[in-house]
Amino acid sequence: MRQLPAWGAAALVAALTLGTLLAVALRAEVGRGLSPGDWAAIRFTVLQAVASAVLSVALAVPVARALARRSFRGRGLLVMALGAPFILPVIVAVLGLLAVFGRGGLVNAGLAQIGVAPVSIYGAGGVVLAHVFFNLPLAVRLLLQGWLAIPAERFRLAAQLNAPVWRLLEVPMLARTVPGALLVVFLICLTSFAVALTLGGGPRATTVELAIWQAVRFDFDLGRAALLACVQFALCAVAALVAWRVTPVDGFGSGLDRVVARWDQRPADWLWLAGVALFLSLPLGMVLWRGVPGLLAMPGDIWVAAGWSLGVATGSTVLCLTLALTLALRGGWMASVLGVLPLAASALVMGTGLFVMLRPFANPTALALPVALVVNAVTALPFALRVLTPAVADIRASYGQMAALLGLRGAALLRVVILPRLRRPLGFAAGLTAALSIGDLGVIALFASDTVETLPLAMSRLMGAYRMDAAAGAGVLLLALAMGAFWICDRGGRMDADV
Amino acid sequence: MLTFDGVVLTQGTFRLQADLTVAPGITAVIGPSGGGKSTLLAAIAGFLTPVTGRILWQGDDMAGRDPGARPVVMLFQDHNLFPHLTVAQNVGLALAPRLRLSAGQGAQVATALRDVGLAGMGDRKPGALSGGQQGRAALARVLLSDRGIVLLDEAFAALGPALRSEMLVLVRDRLAASGRTVLVVTHDPADAVQFADHVVLVADGVAHPPQPTAALFADPPPALRAYLGA
């Protein structure tokens, strides 16, 4: 009986991941094979993911090293800001990058001053640029963990012996951490949809996910979409399994604001730190600069879209946390397997599967919001589980025996001990889920109709119509909602929590 | 009477034999670390099932009973209080694990807190108490429960010598005096000499039957001599 909720949650997650996969597999027109365009999409997906991973991690090495060996005012803030892109709505970042690197952006204005021909952000270059924007901070945090895992005494010993720190300590550490960081970034970029949708496209910059979307939305070719979804799942499943096994690290780690005393600092450190701070803050600054004045002049349907986004995010958060908590309490293989499955099944694959499954019974576009709610919840599940599972295990280790002696079990154990002790991780997980859901531009684009839209979708439509000032206003609102939702949930978990 | 009847406990490759009877009053459990003291207590509390043999309380076999259904209260080295509950709630768990206390039970909690010198502190959280006060709060919960066996697994090890003595005085005057069977795991032979009526020596895979404290320390057997280094 007590296992029942966990099995229910597992069945739901399995249905949405493996079930949708089965649906696309059955619907896929395998006999037709992959067209040259499909092969181009597969090739581009893999190549841009490789390029994004290599660039992000290569740039992250000097930045992480500078952060590891420098202590300065605002270092904690910078480290914290490096965690922000995880919950930053993709479409907002893209708008910011357009303002800096786009046709009328700062960079091209500067180039025009010195008489150089303008560069275009659209295409493969822009896709990789946006991916580096999102994943460079993540890679820095991953590598910084590696740096801080080197005991301070070794640096002292190396300094005392006048030994080369880089060769003696840092290269061996990087040899251990870089492969994991590369894989994580590679995996994230494999499933990139919103970036490809806004900056890519065309025969030379279409990812598999974008090709799925085009097959559904423009060609109404579900057989081809399903076939591509199978390809995407295979790509992700392989990468996800490898990444989840290879990487003991994750980007949520705390304690990154620690500083280790070092004797081998170089002035170039400041250059790297200033560079990365500028690269990350300038696009967001531009969104605020352009968006705030237009905030009140936005069309009314933007506010309606914001309302839908909040509704979907609230539902997603409740569903995701319910699933995550149920599975975390059960623990064991179920939590680990279901913690990986949604990573392999991307939102677009799940969406295509649901589209195929729902179409005989209902008009899929009428179900856009409920589908987005469920898919967002499942997409965020691995992250919520990663936060909650160790926390539940900690509580059991610390208080399990006492609770057993007091005869606390079942619902009483949950109410008296586990939920109050879980407040902080629950708040954090809720914040992540809500922010991810508010900023999501994935499955909603697949199901969307003209009548109901979420805020990211409305924003992308404004951008598509080149109404950049209105889009910037919507971007500010979206940014405020996503960050605000995270802050409120996280704060709610911390407030008056007794450690 | 708490009786170990031909009990064998194993944890991995570790093996502990126990064939003994513990009388009411304070019994100290001493021995080298890793010798099996906590294993012995875990078996009484029901966290570990004997491979063979029976553990009897007042003649009844306790096998198959959940920890919460045994006549056992236990304090550990730490995590004896829930930090998110008030002191009164923590103590009240002894009477109502679901934390729905009646007015009468509330009065009982207040009395128990007064008995350990924490009158009026019921509304505080454990974080606002000193280490000694936290120990007292945990003891107040033990006082309130009517269970016959009290296990203290190095419960006061984190406290200084003076505070530890103070706690053991409370245990002696409040718990042992009311006829409960108290087993105290301790690292300090002085605690045993000062407070325990009997001593169980756990060493070399065997929990030896309790001996009167004074007699045991007057003429220590080889295993105890090795442990004491005397």
XYZ file of C-alpha atoms in Angstrom:
729
model
C 0.000 0.000 0.000
C 2.705 2.465 0.995
C 4.449 1.861 -2.323
C 1.370 2.800 -4.309
C 2.006 6.553 -4.786
C 5.576 5.908 -5.932
C 4.422 3.392 -8.508
C 1.755 5.835 -9.671
C 4.327 8.591 -10.123
C 6.691 6.197 -11.876
C 3.919 5.083 -14.240
C 3.089 8.681 -15.143
C 6.724 9.598 -15.850
C 7.271 6.383 -17.806
C 4.139 7.028 -19.862
C 5.308 10.526 -20.738
C 8.830 9.459 -21.641
C 8.789 5.840 -22.815
C 5.079 5.946 -23.722
C 5.477 8.953 -25.989
C 8.587 7.343 -27.441
C 6.557 4.231 -28.252
C 3.919 6.423 -29.861
C 6.450 8.121 -32.137
C 8.191 4.802 -32.870
C 4.902 3.253 -34.015
C 4.000 6.336 -36.034
C 7.444 6.773 -37.601
C 7.612 6.005 -41.284
C 10.881 4.137 -41.142
C 10.607 2.720 -44.662
C 10.836 6.198 -46.106
C 14.286 6.688 -44.626
C 15.922 9.965 -43.830
C 16.060 12.667 -46.473
C 19.265 14.625 -47.198
C 17.711 17.489 -45.233
C 17.230 15.236 -42.229
C 20.844 14.100 -42.405
C 21.926 17.724 -42.568
C 19.894 18.423 -39.420
C 21.488 15.489 -37.594
C 24.950 16.587 -38.699
C 24.318 20.183 -37.649
C 22.863 19.126 -34.286
C 25.943 17.117 -33.396
C 28.471 19.582 -34.815
C 27.002 22.662 -33.136
C 26.788 20.747 -29.848
C 30.452 19.753 -30.151
C 31.482 23.308 -31.048
C 29.405 24.783 -28.200
C 30.830 22.306 -25.687
C 34.448 22.813 -26.735
C 34.159 26.613 -26.830
C 32.289 26.844 -23.513
C 34.705 24.622 -21.649
C 37.847 26.070 -23.269
C 36.793 29.587 -22.260
C 35.712 28.349 -18.844
C 39.202 27.127 -17.937
C 40.881 30.544 -17.593
C 37.757 32.078 -16.042
C 37.401 29.348 -13.437
C 41.120 29.563 -12.706
C 40.886 33.305 -12.196
C 37.912 32.826 -9.866
C 39.713 30.076 -7.974
C 42.804 32.131 -7.232
C 41.473 35.646 -6.851
C 39.602 37.156 -3.973
C 37.764 40.419 -4.558
C 34.632 42.306 -3.607
C 31.691 40.938 -5.552
C 33.261 37.550 -6.132
C 30.373 35.832 -4.344
C 27.927 37.823 -6.446
C 29.702 36.834 -9.678
C 29.708 33.157 -8.685
C 26.002 33.391 -7.890
C 25.300 35.179 -11.177
C 27.025 32.322 -12.990
C 24.221 30.082 -11.724
C 21.513 32.373 -13.083
C 21.581 31.359 -16.788
C 20.149 28.001 -15.726
C 16.832 29.670 -14.951
C 17.138 32.487 -17.467
C 14.448 32.258 -20.172
C 16.230 31.395 -23.431
C 14.202 33.837 -25.472
C 15.226 36.754 -23.230
C 18.902 35.916 -23.634
C 18.473 35.623 -27.397
C 16.885 39.061 -27.518
C 19.800 40.435 -25.499
C 22.350 38.781 -27.763
C 20.572 40.276 -30.768
C 20.868 43.707 -29.179
C 24.619 43.231 -28.802
C 25.612 41.089 -31.765
C 22.624 41.525 -34.088
C 22.299 43.591 -37.229
C 21.666 46.879 -35.469
C 23.540 45.826 -32.350
C 26.443 47.310 -30.471
C 29.122 45.173 -32.112
C 28.087 45.977 -35.649
C 27.763 49.661 -34.763
C 31.353 49.510 -33.548
C 32.490 47.656 -36.666
C 30.790 50.246 -38.871
C 32.772 52.972 -37.097
C 36.034 51.375 -38.196
C 34.692 50.519 -41.626
C 34.344 46.760 -41.254
C 31.427 44.960 -42.893
C 28.707 43.932 -40.433
C 28.544 40.349 -39.137
C 25.307 38.379 -39.010
C 24.201 36.607 -35.848
C 21.745 34.392 -37.683
C 22.940 30.901 -38.578
C 25.397 28.468 -37.076
C 27.552 31.181 -35.507
C 24.630 32.690 -33.623
C 23.427 29.304 -32.396
C 26.863 28.505 -30.989
C 27.182 32.012 -29.521
C 23.903 31.651 -27.645
C 24.900 28.205 -26.420
C 28.201 29.551 -25.133
C 26.307 32.346 -23.398
C 24.232 29.767 -21.527
C 26.837 27.098 -20.934
C 30.047 29.011 -20.293
C 28.765 29.938 -16.803
C 27.743 26.347 -16.131
C 31.150 25.097 -17.289
C 32.864 27.673 -15.071
C 30.914 26.435 -12.062
C 31.684 22.794 -12.863
C 35.404 23.484 -13.237
C 35.474 25.751 -10.193
C 34.245 22.808 -8.146
C 37.233 20.849 -9.414
C 39.583 23.661 -8.450
C 38.129 23.991 -4.979
C 38.400 20.233 -4.493
C 42.188 20.540 -4.560
C 43.261 20.743 -0.903
C 44.685 24.145 0.035
C 47.734 22.434 1.543
C 48.854 21.265 -1.907
C 49.001 24.833 -3.201
C 50.998 25.768 -0.110
C 53.374 22.875 -0.692
C 53.735 23.694 -4.392
C 54.417 27.365 -3.609
C 56.975 26.358 -1.014
C 58.764 24.059 -3.472
C 58.389 26.644 -6.235
C 56.814 23.886 -8.339
C 54.650 24.632 -11.397
C 51.077 24.636 -10.045
C 49.562 24.364 -13.505
C 51.378 21.186 -14.469
C 51.515 19.621 -11.042
C 48.008 20.249 -9.715
C 45.724 21.897 -12.244
C 46.279 19.801 -15.359
C 45.590 16.496 -13.550
C 42.457 18.027 -12.008
C 41.276 19.295 -15.413
C 41.931 15.891 -16.945
C 39.355 14.542 -14.491
C 36.739 17.316 -14.692
C 36.861 18.541 -18.303
C 35.400 15.380 -19.932
C 32.372 15.563 -17.625
C 31.860 19.259 -18.272
C 32.148 18.721 -22.049
C 29.533 15.971 -21.937
C 27.085 17.988 -19.861
C 27.262 20.981 -22.215
C 27.131 18.722 -25.270
C 23.966 17.075 -23.941
C 22.271 20.375 -23.166
C 23.046 21.701 -26.660
C 21.805 18.506 -28.325
C 18.262 19.285 -27.204
C 18.435 22.948 -28.021
C 15.230 24.087 -29.593
C 14.443 27.671 -28.676
C 17.899 28.941 -29.701
C 17.722 27.161 -33.051
C 14.177 28.423 -33.537
C 15.149 32.048 -33.057
C 18.715 32.227 -34.376
C 19.020 29.163 -36.610
C 16.848 27.741 -39.328
C 17.377 27.221 -43.021
C 19.179 24.286 -44.553
C 22.477 25.069 -42.827
C 21.402 25.743 -39.252
C 18.489 23.453 -38.428
C 18.687 21.138 -35.441
C 16.746 17.889 -35.268
C 14.397 19.454 -32.726
C 13.717 22.350 -35.039
C 13.160 19.906 -37.909
C 10.582 18.062 -35.787
C 8.777 21.311 -35.135
C 8.819 22.260 -38.811
C 7.531 18.821 -39.814
C 4.596 19.170 -37.408
C 3.795 22.840 -37.837
C 4.484 23.525 -41.495
C 4.472 20.211 -43.359
C 1.846 18.463 -41.167
C 4.017 15.408 -41.783
C 3.646 13.437 -38.555
C 5.401 10.374 -39.968
C 8.541 12.338 -40.624
C 8.283 14.206 -37.304
C 7.986 10.884 -35.498
C 10.982 9.462 -37.328
C 13.055 12.515 -36.427
C 11.860 12.256 -32.821
C 13.207 8.683 -32.712
C 16.550 9.938 -34.015
C 16.593 12.723 -31.405
C 15.782 10.269 -28.620
C 18.584 7.948 -29.688
C 21.069 10.847 -29.769
C 20.043 12.069 -26.329
C 19.724 8.662 -24.716
C 23.315 7.789 -25.550
C 24.666 11.167 -24.462
C 22.509 11.265 -21.302
C 23.545 7.822 -20.135
C 27.212 8.590 -20.661
C 26.970 12.040 -19.072
C 25.030 10.889 -16.028
C 27.530 8.102 -15.408
C 30.687 10.077 -16.089
C 29.901 13.215 -14.115
C 29.925 13.076 -10.352
C 29.681 16.863 -10.363
C 26.669 19.092 -10.765
C 26.345 22.799 -11.159
C 24.176 23.350 -8.080
C 27.100 22.813 -5.687
C 27.271 25.218 -2.792
C 30.378 26.511 -1.056
C 31.754 27.876 -4.328
C 32.397 31.231 -2.700
C 35.325 29.772 -0.772
C 38.723 31.217 -1.664
C 41.977 29.277 -1.472
C 45.164 31.259 -0.826
C 47.377 31.169 -3.923
C 50.819 32.463 -4.796
C 50.692 32.191 -8.579
C 48.268 34.939 -9.643
C 48.562 36.722 -12.970
C 47.113 40.083 -14.039
C 45.413 38.358 -16.989
C 42.971 36.942 -14.433
C 41.271 40.329 -14.215
C 40.919 40.437 -17.987
C 39.140 37.096 -18.044
C 36.876 38.014 -15.141
C 35.959 41.372 -16.649
C 35.417 39.727 -20.033
C 33.034 37.094 -18.767
C 31.164 39.583 -16.582
C 30.692 41.863 -19.585
C 29.716 39.003 -21.922
C 27.023 37.876 -19.505
C 25.703 41.201 -18.280
C 25.724 43.275 -21.455
C 22.937 41.364 -23.288
C 20.707 41.418 -20.208
C 21.492 45.046 -19.643
C 20.414 45.786 -23.206
C 17.099 43.976 -22.701
C 16.421 46.065 -19.604
C 17.579 49.275 -21.324
C 15.237 48.750 -24.248
C 12.431 46.979 -22.443
C 11.739 48.999 -19.322
C 10.496 52.140 -21.144
C 8.074 50.070 -23.233
C 6.806 48.012 -20.319
C 3.593 49.936 -19.849
C 3.003 50.431 -23.560
C 2.834 46.697 -24.251
C -0.284 45.330 -25.926
C -2.818 43.893 -23.501
C -2.515 40.344 -24.787
C 1.068 40.266 -23.422
C -0.368 40.570 -19.916
C -2.872 37.825 -20.695
C -0.011 35.623 -21.965
C 1.904 36.354 -18.755
C -1.122 35.185 -16.794
C -1.229 31.902 -18.736
C 2.520 31.443 -18.179
C 2.107 31.870 -14.444
C -0.816 29.446 -14.397
C 1.097 26.797 -16.317
C 4.185 27.302 -14.148
C 2.182 26.966 -10.939
C 0.629 23.721 -12.142
C 3.988 22.392 -13.365
C 5.652 23.180 -10.074
C 2.982 21.458 -7.999
C 3.003 18.400 -10.260
C 6.800 18.212 -10.495
C 7.322 18.509 -6.745
C 4.607 15.961 -6.025
C 6.271 13.493 -8.403
C 9.765 14.286 -7.143
C 8.830 14.004 -3.476
C 6.987 10.731 -3.996
C 9.938 9.274 -5.881
C 12.562 10.677 -3.517
C 10.750 9.090 -0.547
C 10.746 5.759 -2.368
C 14.396 6.213 -3.382
C 16.370 3.309 -4.802
C 16.511 2.370 -8.473
C 13.177 3.984 -9.251
C 14.404 7.456 -8.332
C 17.660 7.002 -10.240
C 16.093 5.618 -13.413
C 13.319 8.207 -13.510
C 15.887 10.883 -12.777
C 17.541 10.131 -16.129
C 14.632 9.212 -18.404
C 13.321 12.765 -18.921
C 16.826 13.891 -19.906
C 16.824 11.426 -22.775
C 13.297 12.298 -23.862
C 13.473 15.933 -24.897
C 10.451 18.190 -24.648
C 9.933 18.097 -28.408
C 10.062 14.281 -28.493
C 7.534 14.074 -25.665
C 5.480 16.728 -27.397
C 5.464 14.885 -30.714
C 4.450 11.687 -28.953
C 1.614 13.419 -27.150
C 0.547 15.083 -30.376
C 0.326 11.684 -32.077
C -1.466 10.127 -29.094
C -3.974 12.924 -28.531
C -4.915 13.661 -32.135
C -7.423 10.821 -32.540
C -9.347 12.101 -29.506
C -9.007 15.858 -29.480
C -7.598 18.845 -31.282
C -4.024 18.992 -29.929
C -3.841 22.770 -30.110
C -6.812 23.020 -27.749
C -4.738 21.143 -25.185
C -1.610 23.309 -25.547
C -1.579 24.591 -21.979
C -2.267 21.308 -20.120
C 0.322 19.558 -22.292
C 2.891 22.286 -21.600
C 2.123 22.002 -17.885
C 2.736 18.249 -17.795
C 5.760 18.234 -20.103
C 7.424 21.106 -18.198
C 6.904 19.216 -14.942
C 8.519 16.067 -16.307
C 11.380 18.023 -17.911
C 12.236 19.631 -14.574
C 11.871 16.348 -12.666
C 15.543 15.256 -12.935
C 16.688 18.534 -11.366
C 14.088 18.393 -8.585
C 15.029 14.783 -7.867
C 18.707 15.668 -7.740
C 17.913 18.250 -5.080
C 15.406 16.228 -3.041
C 16.801 12.682 -3.077
C 20.008 13.400 -1.107
C 18.067 15.681 1.257
C 15.574 12.918 2.075
C 18.441 10.472 2.595
C 20.095 12.960 4.989
C 16.929 13.337 7.042
C 16.507 9.570 7.250
C 20.140 9.149 8.341
C 19.903 11.836 11.014
C 16.393 11.351 12.377
C 15.184 8.001 11.053
C 15.973 5.970 14.149
C 14.522 8.518 16.535
C 11.354 8.791 14.450
C 11.048 4.986 14.420
C 11.414 4.825 18.206
C 8.747 7.501 18.578
C 6.446 5.429 16.393
C 6.262 8.087 13.663
C 5.367 6.627 10.280
C 3.411 7.271 7.109
C 1.596 10.585 6.923
C 2.578 11.578 10.475
C 6.277 11.079 9.685
C 5.846 13.204 6.568
C 4.027 15.993 8.415
C 6.021 16.121 11.636
C 9.537 15.380 10.378
C 10.170 15.138 6.659
C 8.277 18.085 5.164
C 9.490 20.635 7.729
C 13.078 19.402 7.373
C 12.775 19.509 3.558
C 11.685 23.134 3.386
C 14.902 24.533 1.944
C 15.446 21.926 -0.798
C 11.714 21.964 -1.592
C 11.788 25.737 -1.959
C 14.879 25.584 -4.153
C 13.433 22.830 -6.348
C 10.136 24.702 -6.627
C 12.006 27.831 -7.671
C 13.946 25.968 -10.355
C 10.834 24.289 -11.724
C 8.743 27.449 -11.742
C 11.457 29.497 -13.450
C 12.150 26.798 -16.054
C 8.450 26.466 -16.790
C 7.831 30.202 -17.050
C 10.708 30.595 -19.495
C 9.970 27.474 -21.509
C 9.639 27.793 -25.228
C 9.536 24.200 -26.372
C 6.498 22.024 -26.437
C 4.236 25.090 -26.333
C 5.542 26.113 -29.764
C 4.562 22.696 -31.068
C 0.981 22.847 -29.793
C 0.367 26.563 -29.913
C -2.651 28.115 -31.516
C -3.326 31.753 -32.208
C -5.853 32.030 -29.442
C -3.829 30.965 -26.398
C -0.174 31.793 -25.956
C 2.350 31.875 -23.138
C 4.661 34.805 -22.562
C 7.791 33.306 -24.212
C 5.708 32.357 -27.232
C 4.160 35.815 -27.466
C 7.628 37.296 -27.188
C 9.048 35.110 -29.950
C 6.138 36.113 -32.173
C 6.869 39.794 -31.533
C 10.511 39.159 -32.434
C 9.461 37.289 -35.555
C 7.488 40.381 -36.555
C 10.570 42.543 -35.814
C 8.683 44.479 -33.137
C 11.827 44.574 -31.037
C 10.789 47.264 -28.546
C 7.567 45.471 -27.678
C 9.553 42.225 -27.503
C 12.034 43.846 -25.135
C 9.173 44.969 -22.895
C 7.805 41.424 -22.841
C 11.384 40.238 -22.183
C 11.681 42.406 -19.092
C 8.371 41.090 -17.826
C 9.410 37.498 -18.544
C 12.758 38.003 -16.851
C 11.081 39.508 -13.801
C 8.541 36.667 -13.606
C 11.118 33.868 -13.941
C 13.637 35.358 -11.534
C 10.872 36.507 -9.197
C 9.288 33.053 -9.094
C 12.644 31.502 -8.277
C 13.388 34.092 -5.624
C 9.998 33.772 -3.932
C 10.082 29.953 -3.797
C 13.701 29.762 -2.691
C 13.186 32.500 -0.135
C 10.015 30.838 1.152
C 11.996 27.690 1.817
C 14.727 29.515 3.699
C 12.642 31.872 5.769
C 12.628 30.873 9.462
C 13.908 27.422 8.512
C 15.625 25.969 11.582
C 18.753 24.199 10.527
C 14.297 -7.834 33.544
C 15.954 -7.532 30.119
C 17.369 -10.859 28.988
C 19.622 -11.835 26.087
C 19.054 -15.550 25.564
C 21.810 -16.992 23.372
C 21.786 -13.941 21.102
C 24.173 -13.663 18.154
C 24.307 -10.358 16.252
C 26.174 -9.843 13.005
C 26.926 -6.752 10.949
C 28.957 -7.614 7.867
C 31.859 -9.680 9.170
C 31.418 -8.392 12.710
C 29.877 -10.828 15.176
C 28.711 -10.271 18.748
C 27.496 -12.844 21.263
C 25.330 -11.962 24.239
C 23.932 -14.203 26.949
C 23.027 -12.045 29.900
C 20.345 -10.435 32.024
C 20.156 -6.757 32.915
C 18.437 -5.691 36.143
C 16.617 -2.372 36.723
C 18.877 0.546 37.618
C 21.821 1.983 35.718
C 24.042 -0.424 33.815
C 27.090 1.007 32.068
C 28.187 -0.529 28.772
C 31.923 -0.074 28.252
C 34.550 -1.462 25.935
C 36.860 -0.532 23.070
C 35.357 1.467 20.196
C 34.161 -0.776 17.390
C 33.660 -3.491 20.013
C 29.892 -3.690 19.542
C 28.395 -1.473 22.261
C 26.086 0.353 19.861
C 25.266 -2.934 18.111
C 23.982 -4.309 21.410
C 21.726 -1.284 21.932
C 20.515 -1.342 18.326
C 19.342 -4.919 18.841
C 17.354 -3.949 21.946
C 15.743 -1.014 20.118
C 14.817 -3.237 17.180
C 17.118 -1.712 14.557
C 19.004 -4.981 14.228
C 17.515 -8.483 14.261
C 19.471 -11.228 16.046
C 20.718 -14.032 13.798
C 19.914 -16.495 16.554
C 18.585 -16.238 20.109
C 15.900 -14.120 21.724
C 15.771 -10.765 23.472
C 13.170 -10.886 26.254
C 11.565 -8.107 28.262
C 9.725 -9.238 31.397
C 9.742 -12.726 29.890
C 8.237 -11.702 26.489
C 10.196 -12.173 23.271
C 10.438 -8.797 21.494
C 11.159 -10.364 18.089
C 9.172 -8.904 15.214
C 8.111 -5.763 17.056
C 8.851 -2.428 15.357
C 11.132 0.017 17.185
C 8.136 2.225 17.934
C 6.206 -0.698 19.443
C 8.933 -1.732 21.910
C 9.114 -0.619 25.539
C 12.263 1.311 24.632
C 13.280 4.947 24.615
C 16.693 5.882 23.291
C 18.919 8.927 23.097
C 21.741 9.176 20.579
C 24.908 11.226 20.524
C 23.188 13.919 18.467
C 19.955 14.567 16.555
C 17.847 13.873 19.634
C 15.696 16.946 19.069
C 13.983 18.075 15.876
C 15.327 21.583 15.192
C 12.084 22.737 13.551
C 9.874 21.858 16.530
C 9.702 23.831 19.767
C 11.145 22.314 22.925
C 7.620 21.598 24.200
C 6.688 19.888 20.919
C 9.865 17.809 21.018
C 9.046 16.689 24.546
C 5.387 16.192 23.672
C 6.339 13.621 21.014
C 6.658 11.147 23.873
C 2.931 11.425 24.533
C 1.535 12.149 21.087
C 3.759 11.345 18.106
C 1.279 13.147 15.849
C 1.727 16.295 17.910
C -1.933 16.736 18.774
C -1.566 17.287 22.508
C -4.547 17.587 24.837
C -4.580 20.230 27.573
C -3.714 17.599 30.142
C -0.773 16.403 28.098
C 0.400 19.992 27.713
C 0.473 20.289 31.482
C 2.474 17.042 31.706
C 5.021 18.455 29.274
C 5.343 21.618 31.353
C 5.914 19.527 34.463
C 8.589 17.415 32.776
C 10.356 20.570 31.600
C 10.271 21.967 35.128
C 11.713 18.711 36.459
C 14.804 19.073 34.261
C 15.195 22.771 35.011
C 13.777 24.133 31.766
C 10.655 25.758 33.180
C 9.242 28.350 30.787
C 11.500 27.416 27.887
C 8.942 25.261 26.099
C 8.302 27.770 23.316
C 11.933 28.028 22.249
C 13.481 26.110 19.393
C 16.387 23.772 20.237
C 18.748 26.099 18.362
C 18.151 28.730 21.060
C 19.296 26.390 23.852
C 22.797 25.607 25.081
C 24.203 22.103 24.666
C 23.403 21.250 28.275
C 19.845 22.553 27.948
C 19.357 20.486 24.787
C 20.441 17.399 26.730
C 17.927 18.259 29.439
C 15.146 18.727 26.915
C 15.873 15.308 25.436
C 15.845 13.838 28.942
C 12.491 15.481 29.632
C 11.038 13.503 26.737
C 12.481 10.298 28.174
C 10.997 11.174 31.571
C 7.536 11.606 30.072
C 7.489 8.291 28.300
C 6.413 5.340 30.367
C 8.630 2.836 28.590
C 10.688 0.582 30.849
C 13.976 0.425 28.956
C 16.106 3.550 28.530
C 19.101 3.383 26.168
C 21.659 6.168 26.186
C 24.079 5.665 23.298
C 26.847 8.120 24.218
C 24.028 10.607 24.541
C 26.088 13.139 26.486
C 29.484 12.476 24.876
C 29.536 15.908 23.274
C 29.171 17.650 26.647
C 32.011 18.596 28.985
C 32.673 16.524 32.129
C 30.669 18.791 34.447
C 27.563 18.887 32.226
C 27.811 15.147 31.613
C 27.806 14.465 35.343
C 24.822 16.768 35.737
C 22.897 14.757 33.104
C 23.842 11.450 34.684
C 22.653 12.730 38.057
C 19.298 13.465 36.453
C 19.257 9.988 34.911
C 20.017 8.417 38.265
C 17.574 10.463 40.321
C 14.717 10.574 37.851
C 14.930 7.426 35.743
C 16.780 4.762 37.698
C 15.069 5.758 40.925
C 11.666 5.044 39.364
C 12.694 1.486 38.571
C 13.537 1.738 34.890
C 16.254 -0.316 33.244
C 18.853 2.155 31.989
C 21.738 1.129 29.730
C 24.410 3.803 29.285
C 27.136 3.462 26.677
C 30.103 5.517 27.825
C 33.725 6.061 26.892
C 34.687 7.296 30.319
C 35.234 4.597 32.969
C 34.841 7.328 35.591
C 31.167 7.734 34.575
C 30.666 4.027 35.095
C 32.345 4.026 38.500
C 30.394 7.049 39.661
C 26.904 6.243 38.436
C 26.452 2.622 37.384
C 25.219 -0.160 39.582
C 26.473 -2.732 37.114
C 28.852 -2.813 34.147
C 28.574 -4.800 30.918
C 31.951 -5.170 29.243
C 31.733 -5.548 25.461
C 35.006 -6.744 23.953
C 36.362 -9.387 21.573
C 32.954 -10.194 20.130
C 31.327 -10.941 23.473
C 28.986 -8.877 25.672
C 29.885 -10.133 29.146
C 27.175 -10.503 31.810
C 26.827 -7.460 34.088
C 29.093 -7.304 37.117
C 28.680 -5.077 40.178
C 30.699 -1.966 39.366
C 32.805 -1.745 42.512
C 33.808 -5.404 42.454
C 34.618 -5.332 38.728
C 36.915 -2.331 38.926
C 38.542 -3.600 42.134
C 39.699 -6.727 40.324
C 39.432 -6.177 36.542
C 39.432 -9.272 34.304
C 42.061 -9.343 31.505
C 39.749 -7.888 28.831
C 38.836 -4.897 31.001
C 42.455 -4.490 32.046
C 43.456 -4.331 28.377
C 40.739 -1.734 27.671
C 41.666 0.417 30.660
C 45.374 0.078 29.908
C 46.007 -0.465 33.596
